[in-house]
Tab-separated table of C-alpha atoms in Angstrom:
chain	number	residue	atom	x	y	z
H	1	UNK	CA	0.000	0.000	0.000
H	2	UNK	CA	1.638	3.200	-1.120
H	3	UNK	CA	1.777	6.433	0.816
H	4	UNK	CA	-0.048	8.141	-2.069
H	5	UNK	CA	-3.020	5.754	-1.816
H	6	UNK	CA	-3.198	6.162	1.956
H	7	UNK	CA	-3.079	9.942	1.580
H	8	UNK	CA	-5.870	9.814	-1.013
H	9	UNK	CA	-7.937	7.574	1.277
H	10	UNK	CA	-7.830	9.899	4.290
H	11	UNK	CA	-10.668	12.193	3.250
H	12	UNK	CA	-12.989	9.670	1.623
H	13	UNK	CA	-16.631	10.118	2.640
H	14	UNK	CA	-18.212	8.034	-0.150
H	15	UNK	CA	-17.065	4.711	-1.626
H	16	UNK	CA	-18.624	3.753	-4.955
H	17	UNK	CA	-18.523	0.312	-6.549
H	18	UNK	CA	-19.166	-1.023	-10.019
H	19	UNK	CA	-20.780	-4.484	-10.007
H	20	UNK	CA	-19.842	-6.775	-12.907
H	21	UNK	CA	-16.130	-7.489	-12.678
H	22	UNK	CA	-15.774	-5.730	-9.314
H	23	UNK	CA	-18.309	-7.131	-6.835
H	24	UNK	CA	-18.609	-10.195	-9.087
H	25	UNK	CA	-16.103	-12.076	-11.223
H	26	UNK	CA	-17.563	-10.413	-14.310
H	27	UNK	CA	-19.229	-13.494	-15.724
H	28	UNK	CA	-22.928	-13.301	-16.599
H	29	UNK	CA	-25.023	-16.402	-15.967
H	30	UNK	CA	-28.302	-16.625	-17.892
H	31	UNK	CA	-30.813	-19.404	-17.298
H	32	UNK	CA	-33.134	-20.803	-19.962
H	33	UNK	CA	-36.097	-18.865	-18.557
H	34	UNK	CA	-34.211	-15.594	-19.127
H	35	UNK	CA	-33.353	-15.016	-15.484
H	36	UNK	CA	-29.790	-14.540	-14.380
H	37	UNK	CA	-27.659	-15.031	-11.326
H	38	UNK	CA	-24.408	-13.618	-10.031
H	39	UNK	CA	-22.003	-14.701	-7.336
H	40	UNK	CA	-20.771	-12.249	-4.723
H	41	UNK	CA	-17.865	-12.610	-2.308
H	42	UNK	CA	-18.761	-12.484	1.399
H	43	UNK	CA	-15.386	-10.895	2.226
H	44	UNK	CA	-16.317	-7.968	-0.020
H	45	UNK	CA	-19.690	-7.640	1.676
H	46	UNK	CA	-18.120	-7.576	5.131
H	47	UNK	CA	-15.649	-4.925	3.978
H	48	UNK	CA	-18.510	-2.734	2.763
H	49	UNK	CA	-20.299	-3.172	6.102
H	50	UNK	CA	-17.091	-2.224	7.943
H	51	UNK	CA	-16.771	0.928	5.835
H	52	UNK	CA	-20.347	1.964	6.584
H	53	UNK	CA	-19.848	1.282	10.305
H	54	UNK	CA	-16.863	3.660	10.180
H	55	UNK	CA	-19.073	6.407	8.712
H	56	UNK	CA	-18.180	6.119	5.029
H	57	UNK	CA	-21.239	6.228	2.768
H	58	UNK	CA	-21.532	3.653	-0.007
H	59	UNK	CA	-23.055	3.468	-3.458
H	60	UNK	CA	-23.282	1.157	-6.445
H	61	UNK	CA	-23.335	2.441	-10.010
H	62	UNK	CA	-23.854	-0.224	-12.662
H	63	UNK	CA	-24.446	-0.062	-16.377
H	64	UNK	CA	-26.609	-3.174	-16.186
H	65	UNK	CA	-29.894	-3.566	-14.314
H	66	UNK	CA	-30.854	-6.731	-12.488
H	67	UNK	CA	-32.931	-7.635	-9.412
H	68	UNK	CA	-29.978	-9.669	-8.089
H	69	UNK	CA	-27.932	-6.487	-7.561
H	70	UNK	CA	-30.887	-4.754	-5.937
H	71	UNK	CA	-31.184	-7.659	-3.498
H	72	UNK	CA	-27.449	-7.606	-2.718
H	73	UNK	CA	-27.445	-3.848	-2.117
H	74	UNK	CA	-30.430	-4.205	0.188
H	75	UNK	CA	-28.810	-7.099	2.100
H	76	UNK	CA	-25.683	-5.034	2.684
H	77	UNK	CA	-27.590	-1.845	3.504
H	78	UNK	CA	-26.068	0.136	0.618
H	79	UNK	CA	-28.351	3.181	0.418
H	80	UNK	CA	-27.440	4.518	-3.035
H	81	UNK	CA	-28.073	2.142	-5.933
H	82	UNK	CA	-28.027	3.224	-9.558
H	83	UNK	CA	-28.552	0.560	-12.225
H	84	UNK	CA	-28.886	0.729	-15.984
H	85	UNK	CA	-26.821	3.913	-16.091
H	86	UNK	CA	-24.030	3.877	-18.672
H	87	UNK	CA	-22.708	7.408	-18.002
H	88	UNK	CA	-21.429	6.889	-14.493
H	89	UNK	CA	-19.947	10.376	-14.180
H	90	UNK	CA	-23.409	11.914	-14.700
H	91	UNK	CA	-24.782	9.637	-11.965
H	92	UNK	CA	-21.938	10.555	-9.628
H	93	UNK	CA	-22.570	14.269	-10.247
H	94	UNK	CA	-26.202	13.771	-9.188
H	95	UNK	CA	-25.179	11.850	-6.082
H	96	UNK	CA	-22.529	14.379	-5.054
H	97	UNK	CA	-25.105	17.156	-5.330
H	98	UNK	CA	-27.513	15.176	-3.164
H	99	UNK	CA	-24.854	14.380	-0.531
H	100	UNK	CA	-23.075	17.757	-0.728
H	101	UNK	CA	-19.697	16.114	-1.343
H	102	UNK	CA	-16.791	16.878	-3.693
H	103	UNK	CA	-14.959	14.532	-6.056
H	104	UNK	CA	-11.944	14.533	-3.730
H	105	UNK	CA	-14.106	12.885	-1.060
H	106	UNK	CA	-15.010	9.947	-3.317
H	107	UNK	CA	-13.301	6.592	-3.827
H	108	UNK	CA	-14.329	4.451	-6.795
H	109	UNK	CA	-13.525	0.847	-7.692
H	110	UNK	CA	-14.002	-0.257	-11.289
H	111	UNK	CA	-12.739	-2.588	-13.979
H	112	UNK	CA	-13.590	-1.421	-17.478
H	113	UNK	CA	-13.796	1.554	-19.814
H	114	UNK	CA	-17.193	2.880	-18.600
H	115	UNK	CA	-15.577	3.264	-15.153
H	116	UNK	CA	-12.572	5.222	-16.397
H	117	UNK	CA	-14.049	8.766	-16.410
H	118	UNK	CA	-15.015	8.346	-12.750
H	119	UNK	CA	-11.731	6.677	-11.769
H	120	UNK	CA	-9.793	9.588	-13.245
H	121	UNK	CA	-11.990	12.264	-11.614
H	122	UNK	CA	-12.348	11.118	-7.986
H	123	UNK	CA	-9.946	11.484	-5.071
H	124	UNK	CA	-9.168	7.754	-5.017
H	125	UNK	CA	-9.851	5.902	-8.267
H	126	UNK	CA	-8.845	2.254	-8.256
H	127	UNK	CA	-9.045	-0.735	-10.557
H	128	UNK	CA	-9.301	-4.405	-9.691
H	129	UNK	CA	-6.342	-6.667	-10.548
H	130	UNK	CA	-8.054	-8.151	-13.606
H	131	UNK	CA	-9.395	-4.844	-14.944
H	132	UNK	CA	-8.791	-3.869	-18.549
H	133	UNK	CA	-5.139	-2.889	-18.996
H	134	UNK	CA	-5.984	0.669	-20.062
H	135	UNK	CA	-8.079	1.159	-16.918
H	136	UNK	CA	-5.321	-0.208	-14.653
H	137	UNK	CA	-2.883	2.143	-16.357
H	138	UNK	CA	-4.976	5.236	-15.534
H	139	UNK	CA	-6.101	4.327	-12.010
H	140	UNK	CA	-4.442	5.713	-8.878
H	141	UNK	CA	-3.956	2.133	-7.724
H	142	UNK	CA	-4.747	-1.477	-8.537
H	143	UNK	CA	-5.871	-4.107	-6.047
H	144	UNK	CA	-3.911	-7.332	-5.752
H	145	UNK	CA	-7.178	-9.309	-5.702
H	146	UNK	CA	-9.381	-9.849	-8.740
H	147	UNK	CA	-12.953	-8.655	-9.046
H	148	UNK	CA	-15.327	-10.923	-7.152
H	149	UNK	CA	-12.388	-12.437	-5.272
H	150	UNK	CA	-11.805	-9.937	-2.480
H	151	UNK	CA	-10.865	-6.800	-4.442
H	152	UNK	CA	-13.660	-4.759	-2.851
H	153	UNK	CA	-12.554	-5.898	0.616
H	154	UNK	CA	-8.998	-4.805	-0.137
H	155	UNK	CA	-10.305	-1.426	-1.355
H	156	UNK	CA	-12.443	-1.001	1.798
H	157	UNK	CA	-9.551	-1.927	4.081
H	158	UNK	CA	-7.286	0.558	2.324
H	159	UNK	CA	-9.773	3.358	3.108
H	160	UNK	CA	-10.273	2.142	6.682
H	161	UNK	CA	-6.509	1.964	7.187
H	162	UNK	CA	-5.977	5.444	5.716
H	163	UNK	CA	-8.541	6.846	8.140
H	164	UNK	CA	-7.218	4.962	11.167
H	165	UNK	CA	-10.293	2.723	11.491
H	166	UNK	CA	-9.005	-0.659	10.337
H	167	UNK	CA	-7.774	-1.934	13.715
H	168	UNK	CA	-11.016	-0.907	15.424
H	169	UNK	CA	-13.091	-2.492	12.653
H	170	UNK	CA	-11.218	-5.767	13.084
H	171	UNK	CA	-11.148	-5.585	16.902
H	172	UNK	CA	-14.944	-5.273	16.977
H	173	UNK	CA	-15.037	-9.000	16.195
H	174	UNK	CA	-12.656	-10.137	18.939
């Protein structure tokens, strides 16, 4: 974890996540009846809960729309869910206006080209380990874990560590 990433993480008030390829492994599973399913990592979910417990707000912005993501956001208590929105920077502008926050107070975790405008604009823009090469190249940092395999947890712990909350978040379970 570099000093630059920790410095960028200090003032984060909102953590935003993409879904496919970040909270999931990026694969889409379609059943014969047209329904779909996704797999989520419980470590990522716990990391998001730890962030919220430390006072960091959370949001999901996804270009796709599916009831599975709505259910996951509800289970985790993520209050800001935007689905079916391709222009993620426009969505983030709306959310920042609603929450009265600046770009510097936002951390974003993504994996592909639609995430890049947000990654480049926010205070802490990161890519997952298996993100598109161009996205990794332009992110402030890259997780060691792949999307759907603990990358979101790593991202959450980086923010918690930068803000001095990681030890307390872990100790709460002792």
